[in-house]
Each structure stands twice: as C-alpha cells, then as structure tokens.
Amino acid sequence: MSANVLVLGGGFGGWVAANEIRNGLPEKHRVMVVDRSDSSCLGLSLLWLMTGDRKADRISRSFSSLERKGIFFVHGDIDRIDPQRREVIVGGKIFSGDYLVVALGAELAPETIPGLQEAGHNFYTLSGADALRRAMANFSGGRLVIMTTAPGYKCPAAPYEAAMLLEDYCRSHNLRDKTRIELYAAEPGPMAVAGPAVSRAVRQMVESKGIVYHPEHQVVEADPAARRLRFSNGVEAGYDLLCYVPPHRAPRAVRESPLIGESGWIEVDRHTLATRFERVYALGDVVSIPLKLGKPLPKAGTFAENEAHVVARNVIRDITGKGEAAAYDGRGECYVETGDGQTAYGEGKFYGDPVPEVTLHPPSPEWHDAKIRYEREWLEAGIRSNDDFRRTA
Ligand SMILES: Cc1cc2nc3c(=O)[nH]c(=O)nc-3n(C[C@H](O)[C@H](O)[C@H](O)COP(=O)(O)OP(=O)(O)OC[C@H]3O[C@@H](n4cnc5c(N)ncnc54)[C@H](O)[C@@H]3O)c2cc1C
C-alpha cells in the first residue's frame, strides 16, 4: 500500500517536513506540498533588506526545487480544510491525504487597526520591508518610530533588532543627531518568554543605543494625515517615519475549519504536534503550545523547523514501521542583531519547568557570521539566488 502525505504550506516548517518525509519514504509513497506562493522568503533577511544590505529578489527560495526532489507541488490558495476527511479544497479541486501536515503560518492583519496600513511600513512582508528601505533612503531625520501592535508576534526579537539596525543605519548615514528613535511595544518587555534575565539584557542593548523604549503601549488608532498614534492608555505620539509589526492571526482557512482552538490557533500535543484529528499534525506559527509559565511557545522559524523534524520522523515511522518515535522537547535558538555587524545568540529549552531555560550569548561578530551562514544554507536549500550578499561570512 502506498501512502499520500499532504503538507499544507511550504514555508519554514512545511518545507523541512516535506523534504524529510520524502527522503525517509520509499518512492511509491507520495508527498505533496500546497502553497499559494511560488517561493518562500527568509524572515531574518527582511531586516537586512530594509537597511539596504539585501536585494528583494535574492532572499527567497523557489518551490520549483521541491519538484526536483520528487515532491509534488500544487500552487494555489487553500480555501477549505476538512481535517476529518484529511481533505483540502484548492481552486475548486479536492486534494486528500492519508496524512495531513498543517504548516500554514500566521496571517498578518494590519487592517484590524484603523489607519495603520496607510500610516507606516509593515516590515514583516517583503514588499513592506522594501518600501521601508526606500523610505529610509529618503529620510532626512526626525521622529523614527518602530512599533509592535499586539503582544504576540512571530520572531519576538525582530522589532528589537529592527530598532537597533535602524539606529546603526542612522549613524552610518549621518542622521543620528537629527533623529529621535522610539520603540513602542504592546508587550511588557522584549522576549519575555525567554525569562527576565534575557528580557532585561535585550532592553539594555536597545536603550544603550539611545533608543527610547515604551513598553505596554497598545496602539488603537493611527492617523496618517496628522502622523499621530493613539494608544489604549491615552498616550498620543507623533512620528515622521513609522514601521510596525502587524497583528497576527491564524490563516482564514484554519480559522474557518474545525482545527481552530480556543486560543485562536491550532492546539496540538506539545511533544508530537498531533492534533485531535487522526493523522493530522500541525506545526510552526499556526499552532499555540502553552508553556508552564502561562505564555505560549513563541512563534519563530527555529520552532517550526524543530517541530517539523519530529513530525517527519513520526510520519515516516508510522508508514514504514521503521525508526524511533520522536518527541519535541521545546528547544529553540535565535539570533539577535544588535547593529555594528554584531549579533547576540539565544538558545534554550522552552519546555523548562517551571520556566524556560534560555541562555543569551553576548553580541559578537562571530554570531553575526553564523547568522549569515544560516541564511546562505537556507537559501541554497532551494536555490533561487544567493550569489550577491554584500556581507559575507
Ligand atoms: C522580519 C522577520 C524576522 C524573522 N527572523 C527570524 C529569526 O531570526 N529566526 C527565526 O527562527 N524566525 C524568524 N522569523 C520568523 C519566521 O519567519 C517564522 O516564524 C516562520 O516562517 C514560521 O514558519 P511556518 O512554517 O510556521 O510558516 P511560514 O514560513 O509563514 O509558512 C506558511 C506558508 O503557508 C502558506 N499559506 C498560508 N495560507 C495559505 C493558504 N490559504 N493557501 C496556500 N498557502 C497558504 C504561505 O504562503 C507560506 O508559504 C522572522 C520573521 C520575520 C517577519
């Protein structure tokens, strides 16, 4: 008997799951990826795109390379998911699997905050980060505001890295003495799930650069004409150039399916990533995994990839009867770009009880080089173009 594995979403987690399942199964079994895009963009490179250190057409990997590896690729928008039947509808066609791996990521919803889309640049998208790059090239100083618009978002380090990289940019472009840089955050502190010591250290890195930090400021409205932001605590703030992390939610196809849990995301077994539906797994940004400290496991590529390895090994074992059962232990790592060609590196066990056990290694050029190597390897796994890095390790 041959099995059919359907992977929904070919981003960070879906790509790893599909590749590993394909490699681990005899040819008679079929692995298929469905994605609405024809390529996947590397999130961490968006930060280098906005500073002009990367080009927009050089930071993605193409899904066509999946086909060269014997994985079927369906290019289309998943309209409906039926987890009981393990079926999806894509462009009016039904695709079904013996196994379903849901890796559809998070949907960005800037339109849920009045005025936000017109007011600033959403650097969490390729087009938004590129628009911010152009805006920075025309910026002659003033109030530069970086803002998070909800406490939960993917890559908890990214807005803090963005603030430090933009500060570096202003210094190297003789704009620093003409620019006030402020970071308004909906959350109480940076990277809180990594523990108070890490959070304090990142806040200190940000503030030591003269960036004014305003935690616990939940934006409720932006006025693009007046260039003003209004927060739920009554504070108002002006800006000349605004960039923001938009609110996140589960993709529509997931929200409208029985997969959606009370958290607003898919709930899974924290060790196997199994959903409550038979042979249906979910991983990455689309899931919510509660931790002992009462907050969910952060959303980041590192978790999506590590979870994908576990799902892949268990699906292969289920189909072939070979290999050891795998269990995810909550491990994750992250690079924190601090400007001046330096990067800090955090690593740890997020399932630590009662709190995650995370170590933050101080900023160094070596971690920065390691991040660039990671970027190159990620892009090479799907060769689109990776021959034009301005910064090379
Ligand atoms: C600026 C920035 C910096 C980041 N830096 C880091 C970092 O340094 N380290 C780190 O670990 N993480 C980082 N991340 C986060 C990381 O990119 C995400 O957490 C990761 O991509 C999540 O993987 P995923 O597989 O869950 O979802 P994704 O990679 O988002 O993949 C989801 C896929 O599903 C597809 N899809 C969604 N809905 C549909 C539909 N209805 N039909 C068809 N296809 C659909 C999408 O097209 C997409 O390809 C960063 C993110 C950003 C924005």
Coordinates of C-alpha atoms and ligand atoms in Angstrom, one line a residue:
M1 CA 0.0 0.0 0.0
S2 CA 1.3 3.4 -0.8
A3 CA 0.6 6.5 1.4
N4 CA -0.1 10.1 0.4
V5 CA 1.3 12.8 2.7
L6 CA -0.2 16.3 2.1
V7 CA 1.8 19.2 3.5
L8 CA -0.2 22.5 3.7
G9 CA 2.2 25.4 3.4
G10 CA 5.8 25.2 2.1
G11 CA 7.3 27.9 4.4
F12 CA 9.8 27.3 7.2
G13 CA 8.2 24.2 8.8
G14 CA 6.3 22.8 5.8
W15 CA 9.5 22.8 3.6
V16 CA 11.5 20.8 6.2
A17 CA 8.7 18.4 6.9
A18 CA 8.1 17.7 3.2
N19 CA 11.8 17.2 2.4
E20 CA 12.5 15.0 5.4
I21 CA 9.4 12.8 4.8
R22 CA 10.3 12.5 1.1
N23 CA 13.8 11.4 2.0
G24 CA 12.6 8.9 4.5
L25 CA 10.0 7.2 2.4
P26 CA 10.3 4.7 -0.5
E27 CA 9.4 6.2 -3.9
K28 CA 5.9 4.6 -4.1
H29 CA 4.7 6.9 -1.4
R30 CA 3.6 10.4 -2.4
V31 CA 4.5 13.7 -0.8
M32 CA 2.7 16.8 -1.9
V33 CA 3.1 20.5 -0.8
V34 CA 0.3 23.1 -1.4
D35 CA 1.2 26.8 -1.2
R36 CA -0.3 30.0 -2.6
S37 CA 3.1 31.4 -3.2
D38 CA 5.7 30.2 -5.7
S39 CA 8.5 30.8 -3.3
S40 CA 9.2 31.3 0.4
C41 CA 11.0 34.4 1.8
L42 CA 13.5 34.2 4.7
G43 CA 12.2 36.3 7.5
L44 CA 15.5 37.3 9.0
S45 CA 16.7 38.6 5.7
L46 CA 13.9 41.2 5.7
L47 CA 15.8 43.1 8.3
W48 CA 18.8 43.3 6.0
L49 CA 16.5 44.2 3.1
M50 CA 15.2 47.2 5.0
T51 CA 18.7 48.5 5.7
G52 CA 19.7 48.1 2.0
D53 CA 22.0 45.1 2.8
R54 CA 20.0 42.6 0.7
K55 CA 18.0 42.8 -2.5
A56 CA 14.3 41.9 -2.6
D57 CA 14.7 39.3 -5.3
R58 CA 17.6 37.5 -3.5
I59 CA 16.1 36.3 -0.2
S60 CA 13.6 33.7 -1.3
R61 CA 13.8 30.1 -2.2
S62 CA 11.6 28.7 -5.0
F63 CA 9.1 25.9 -4.6
S64 CA 10.1 24.5 -8.0
S65 CA 13.1 23.0 -6.4
L66 CA 10.8 20.8 -4.3
E67 CA 9.7 19.1 -7.5
R68 CA 13.3 18.3 -8.4
K69 CA 13.4 16.4 -5.1
G70 CA 10.3 14.3 -6.1
I71 CA 7.8 16.3 -4.1
F72 CA 4.6 17.3 -5.9
F73 CA 3.9 21.0 -5.6
V74 CA 0.4 22.4 -6.0
H75 CA 0.4 26.2 -6.5
G76 CA -2.9 27.6 -5.1
D77 CA -4.9 29.0 -2.3
I78 CA -6.3 26.5 0.2
D79 CA -9.9 27.6 0.5
R80 CA -11.1 24.9 2.9
I81 CA -9.7 22.3 5.2
D82 CA -11.6 19.2 6.3
P83 CA -9.4 17.5 9.0
Q84 CA -11.9 14.6 9.5
R85 CA -11.5 13.6 5.9
R86 CA -8.0 15.0 5.6
E87 CA -9.1 16.9 2.6
V88 CA -8.5 20.4 1.3
I89 CA -10.1 22.4 -1.5
V90 CA -7.7 24.4 -3.7
G91 CA -9.1 26.4 -6.6
G92 CA -12.3 24.2 -6.6
K93 CA -10.3 20.9 -6.6
I94 CA -10.2 18.4 -3.8
F95 CA -6.9 17.1 -2.6
S96 CA -6.8 14.4 0.1
G97 CA -4.1 12.7 2.1
D98 CA -3.6 9.7 4.4
Y99 CA -1.6 12.2 6.5
L100 CA -2.1 16.0 6.7
V101 CA 0.6 18.3 8.0
V102 CA -0.7 21.8 8.5
A103 CA 2.1 24.4 8.3
L104 CA 0.2 27.5 7.1
G105 CA 2.0 30.0 9.4
A106 CA 0.3 33.2 10.7
E107 CA -1.7 35.7 8.7
L108 CA -0.8 39.3 9.1
A109 CA -3.8 41.6 9.8
P110 CA -2.7 45.3 9.8
E111 CA -6.2 46.3 8.6
T112 CA -7.6 45.5 12.1
I113 CA -6.1 48.7 13.5
P114 CA -7.7 51.8 12.0
G115 CA -5.3 53.9 9.9
L116 CA -2.3 51.6 10.4
Q117 CA -1.7 50.5 6.9
E118 CA -1.6 54.0 5.5
A119 CA 0.4 55.3 8.4
G120 CA 3.6 53.3 8.1
H121 CA 5.6 50.3 6.7
N122 CA 4.9 46.7 7.6
F123 CA 8.4 45.3 7.6
Y124 CA 7.1 41.8 8.2
T125 CA 6.5 41.4 4.5
L126 CA 8.8 41.5 1.5
S127 CA 7.1 44.5 -0.1
G128 CA 6.8 46.3 3.3
A129 CA 10.5 45.9 4.1
D130 CA 11.5 47.0 0.6
A131 CA 9.2 50.1 1.0
L132 CA 10.9 50.9 4.3
R133 CA 14.3 50.6 2.6
R134 CA 13.2 53.2 0.1
A135 CA 11.7 55.4 2.8
M136 CA 15.0 55.2 4.8
A137 CA 16.9 56.2 1.7
N138 CA 14.8 59.4 1.6
F139 CA 14.7 60.0 5.3
S140 CA 16.5 63.2 6.4
G141 CA 15.9 62.9 10.1
G142 CA 13.0 63.4 12.6
R143 CA 11.0 61.0 14.7
L144 CA 11.5 57.4 13.7
V145 CA 9.1 55.0 15.4
I146 CA 9.2 51.2 15.5
M147 CA 6.1 49.7 16.9
T148 CA 4.6 46.3 17.8
T149 CA 0.8 46.3 17.5
A150 CA -0.1 43.2 19.6
P151 CA 1.9 41.4 22.3
G152 CA 2.2 38.1 20.4
Y153 CA 4.0 38.0 17.0
K154 CA 6.5 35.8 15.2
C155 CA 10.2 36.2 16.0
P156 CA 10.0 38.1 19.3
A157 CA 13.5 39.5 18.7
A158 CA 12.7 41.1 15.3
P159 CA 11.3 44.5 16.3
Y160 CA 14.1 45.0 18.7
E161 CA 16.6 44.0 16.1
A162 CA 14.9 46.4 13.6
A163 CA 15.2 49.3 16.1
M164 CA 19.0 48.6 16.6
L165 CA 19.7 48.1 12.9
L166 CA 17.8 51.3 12.0
E167 CA 19.8 53.1 14.7
D168 CA 23.0 51.8 13.1
Y169 CA 21.7 52.9 9.7
C170 CA 21.1 56.4 11.0
R171 CA 24.6 56.6 12.5
S172 CA 26.3 55.4 9.3
H173 CA 24.2 57.8 7.2
N174 CA 24.9 60.9 9.4
L175 CA 21.3 61.1 10.5
R176 CA 21.7 60.1 14.1
D177 CA 22.0 63.5 15.7
K178 CA 18.9 64.6 13.7
T179 CA 16.8 61.5 14.6
R180 CA 14.9 60.5 17.7
I181 CA 14.3 56.8 17.6
E182 CA 11.4 55.4 19.7
L183 CA 10.1 51.8 20.1
Y184 CA 6.5 51.5 21.2
A185 CA 5.7 47.9 22.3
A186 CA 2.4 46.3 23.1
E187 CA 4.2 43.8 25.3
P188 CA 5.7 44.5 28.8
G189 CA 9.3 43.8 27.7
P190 CA 11.4 42.2 25.0
M191 CA 11.3 38.4 24.5
A192 CA 9.6 37.8 27.9
V193 CA 9.2 34.1 27.3
A194 CA 13.0 33.7 27.4
G195 CA 12.9 34.8 31.0
P196 CA 13.6 38.1 32.9
A197 CA 17.4 38.0 32.5
V198 CA 17.2 37.7 28.7
S199 CA 14.5 40.4 28.6
R200 CA 16.5 42.8 30.7
A201 CA 19.6 42.2 28.6
V202 CA 17.8 42.9 25.3
R203 CA 16.2 46.0 26.8
Q204 CA 19.5 47.2 28.0
M205 CA 21.1 46.7 24.5
V206 CA 18.3 48.7 22.9
E207 CA 18.4 51.6 25.5
S208 CA 22.2 51.8 25.4
K209 CA 21.8 53.0 21.8
G210 CA 19.7 55.9 22.9
I211 CA 16.5 54.3 21.6
V212 CA 13.6 55.4 23.7
Y213 CA 11.6 52.3 24.8
H214 CA 7.9 52.5 25.7
P215 CA 6.6 49.0 26.7
E216 CA 2.9 48.2 27.3
H217 CA 1.7 50.7 24.8
Q218 CA -1.2 49.1 22.8
V219 CA -1.9 51.2 19.7
V220 CA -5.6 51.6 19.0
E221 CA -5.5 54.0 16.1
A222 CA -3.1 55.7 13.7
D223 CA -3.8 59.0 11.9
P224 CA -1.6 59.0 8.7
A225 CA -2.6 62.6 7.8
A226 CA -1.5 64.0 11.2
R227 CA 1.2 61.4 11.7
R228 CA 0.0 60.5 15.1
L229 CA -0.6 57.3 17.0
R230 CA -3.1 56.8 19.8
F231 CA -2.6 54.1 22.5
S232 CA -5.1 52.4 24.8
N233 CA -3.6 54.1 27.9
G234 CA -4.5 57.6 26.5
V235 CA -1.0 58.4 25.3
E236 CA -0.6 60.0 21.9
A237 CA 2.7 60.1 19.9
G238 CA 3.8 61.7 16.7
Y239 CA 6.2 60.3 14.1
D240 CA 7.8 61.2 10.8
L241 CA 8.6 57.7 9.7
L242 CA 6.7 54.6 11.1
C243 CA 7.4 50.9 10.8
Y244 CA 5.5 48.3 12.5
V245 CA 4.8 44.6 13.3
P246 CA 1.2 44.0 12.4
P247 CA -1.3 41.9 14.5
H248 CA -1.2 38.2 13.7
R249 CA -4.0 35.7 13.5
A250 CA -4.4 32.1 12.1
P251 CA -5.0 32.0 8.3
R252 CA -8.6 32.2 7.3
A253 CA -8.8 28.6 6.0
V254 CA -7.7 27.5 9.5
R255 CA -10.0 29.9 11.4
E256 CA -12.9 28.5 9.4
S257 CA -12.1 24.9 10.0
P258 CA -12.7 22.6 13.0
L259 CA -8.9 22.7 13.6
I260 CA -9.1 26.1 15.3
G261 CA -8.9 26.0 19.1
E262 CA -9.9 28.4 21.8
S263 CA -6.5 30.1 21.7
G264 CA -7.3 31.2 18.1
W265 CA -4.6 28.9 16.8
I266 CA -4.4 25.1 16.3
E267 CA -3.8 23.2 19.6
V268 CA -1.5 20.2 19.4
D269 CA 0.2 17.7 21.6
R270 CA 3.4 19.6 22.6
H271 CA 5.6 16.6 22.0
T272 CA 4.2 15.0 18.9
L273 CA 2.4 18.0 17.3
A274 CA -0.6 15.7 16.7
T275 CA -4.0 17.5 16.5
R276 CA -7.2 15.9 17.9
F277 CA -7.8 14.6 14.4
E278 CA -6.3 11.2 13.4
R279 CA -3.1 11.5 11.3
V280 CA -3.4 15.3 11.2
Y281 CA -0.4 17.2 12.5
A282 CA 0.1 21.0 12.8
L283 CA 3.4 22.9 13.4
G284 CA 5.0 26.3 13.3
D285 CA 3.4 29.6 13.7
V286 CA -0.1 28.2 13.2
V287 CA -0.1 26.3 16.5
S288 CA -0.3 27.5 20.0
I289 CA 1.6 25.5 22.6
P290 CA 1.0 26.7 26.2
L291 CA 4.1 26.7 28.5
K292 CA 4.2 26.2 32.2
L293 CA 4.7 30.0 32.8
G294 CA 1.3 30.7 31.3
K295 CA 2.5 32.1 28.0
P296 CA 2.6 30.2 24.7
L297 CA 5.8 28.9 23.0
P298 CA 7.0 31.8 20.8
K299 CA 6.4 31.7 17.1
A300 CA 9.7 31.5 15.1
G301 CA 11.3 29.6 12.3
T302 CA 13.5 27.7 14.8
F303 CA 10.5 26.1 16.5
A304 CA 8.8 25.4 13.1
E305 CA 11.8 23.6 11.9
N306 CA 12.5 21.6 15.0
E307 CA 8.8 20.6 15.2
A308 CA 8.9 19.6 11.5
H309 CA 11.7 17.2 12.2
V310 CA 9.7 15.5 14.9
V311 CA 6.5 15.3 12.7
A312 CA 8.5 13.9 9.8
R313 CA 10.2 11.2 11.8
N314 CA 6.9 10.1 13.3
V315 CA 5.0 10.1 10.0
I316 CA 7.8 8.0 8.4
R317 CA 7.8 5.6 11.3
D318 CA 4.0 5.3 11.1
I319 CA 4.1 4.5 7.4
T320 CA 7.2 2.3 7.3
G321 CA 7.3 0.9 10.8
K322 CA 11.0 1.9 10.9
G323 CA 12.9 4.3 13.2
E324 CA 12.4 5.6 16.7
A325 CA 9.5 7.6 17.8
A326 CA 10.4 11.3 18.1
A327 CA 9.3 13.8 20.7
Y328 CA 9.7 17.6 20.6
D329 CA 11.4 19.0 23.7
G330 CA 10.8 22.7 23.2
R331 CA 14.3 23.5 22.0
G332 CA 14.9 26.7 20.1
E333 CA 17.6 29.2 19.2
C334 CA 17.6 32.8 17.9
Y335 CA 20.0 35.4 16.7
V336 CA 19.5 39.0 17.9
E337 CA 21.1 41.5 15.6
T338 CA 22.4 44.5 17.5
G339 CA 23.9 46.6 14.8
D340 CA 27.6 47.3 14.1
G341 CA 27.9 43.9 12.5
Q342 CA 27.3 42.2 15.9
T343 CA 24.7 39.6 16.8
A344 CA 23.8 38.0 20.1
Y345 CA 22.6 34.4 20.2
G346 CA 20.0 32.8 22.4
E347 CA 19.4 29.1 22.9
G348 CA 17.5 27.0 25.3
K349 CA 14.8 24.6 26.3
F350 CA 11.4 26.4 26.3
Y351 CA 9.6 23.4 27.9
G352 CA 11.7 24.0 31.0
D353 CA 9.7 23.6 34.2
P354 CA 8.6 26.0 35.8
V355 CA 10.2 28.4 33.4
P356 CA 12.1 28.1 30.1
E357 CA 15.9 27.7 30.4
V358 CA 17.4 30.1 27.9
T359 CA 21.0 31.5 27.6
L360 CA 21.8 34.6 25.7
H361 CA 25.4 34.8 24.5
P362 CA 26.6 38.4 24.2
P363 CA 26.8 40.2 20.8
S364 CA 29.8 39.3 18.7
P365 CA 30.9 39.3 15.0
E366 CA 31.2 35.5 15.2
W367 CA 27.4 35.1 15.9
H368 CA 26.8 37.6 13.1
D369 CA 28.8 35.4 10.7
A370 CA 26.9 32.3 11.9
K371 CA 23.6 34.1 11.1
I372 CA 24.9 34.8 7.6
R373 CA 25.9 31.2 7.1
Y374 CA 22.5 30.1 8.3
E375 CA 20.9 32.5 5.7
R376 CA 23.1 31.1 2.9
E377 CA 22.3 27.5 3.8
W378 CA 18.6 28.2 4.0
L379 CA 18.6 29.9 0.6
E380 CA 20.8 27.2 -1.0
A381 CA 18.3 24.5 0.0
G382 CA 16.0 26.0 -2.6
I383 CA 18.4 27.8 -4.9
R384 CA 16.8 30.9 -6.2
S385 CA 19.8 33.3 -6.0
N386 CA 22.4 33.6 -3.3
D387 CA 25.4 34.9 -5.0
D388 CA 25.1 38.5 -4.1
F389 CA 25.5 39.1 -0.4
R390 CA 27.0 42.4 0.4
R391 CA 28.1 41.0 3.8
T392 CA 29.8 37.6 3.5
A393 CA 31.0 35.4 6.3
Ligands
LIG1 C1 11.3 40.2 10.0 C2 11.3 38.8 10.4 C3 12.4 38.3 11.0 C4 12.4 37.0 11.4 N1 13.6 36.5 12.0 C5 13.6 35.2 12.4 C6 14.8 34.6 13.0 O1 15.8 35.3 13.1 N2 14.7 33.4 13.5 C7 13.6 32.6 13.4 O2 13.6 31.5 13.9 N3 12.4 33.1 12.9 C8 12.4 34.4 12.4 N4 11.3 34.9 11.8 C9 10.0 34.1 12.0 C10 9.9 33.0 10.9 O3 10.0 33.5 9.6 C11 8.5 32.3 11.1 O4 8.3 32.0 12.4 C12 8.5 31.1 10.2 O5 8.5 31.4 8.9 C13 7.3 30.2 10.6 O6 7.3 29.1 9.8 P1 5.9 28.4 9.4 O7 6.3 27.2 8.5 O8 5.0 28.1 10.5 O9 5.1 29.5 8.5 P2 5.6 30.2 7.2 O10 7.0 30.2 7.0 O11 5.0 31.6 7.3 O12 4.9 29.4 6.0 C14 3.5 29.4 5.8 C15 3.2 29.1 4.4 O13 1.8 28.9 4.2 C16 1.4 29.5 3.0 N5 -0.1 29.7 3.1 C17 -0.7 30.3 4.1 N6 -2.1 30.3 3.9 C18 -2.3 29.6 2.8 C19 -3.4 29.3 2.0 N7 -4.7 29.6 2.4 N8 -3.3 28.6 0.9 C20 -2.0 28.2 0.5 N9 -0.9 28.5 1.1 C21 -1.0 29.2 2.3 C22 2.2 30.7 2.9 O14 2.2 31.2 1.6 C23 3.5 30.3 3.5 O15 4.4 29.9 2.4 C24 11.2 36.2 11.3 C25 10.1 36.7 10.7 C26 10.1 38.0 10.3 C27 8.9 38.5 9.6

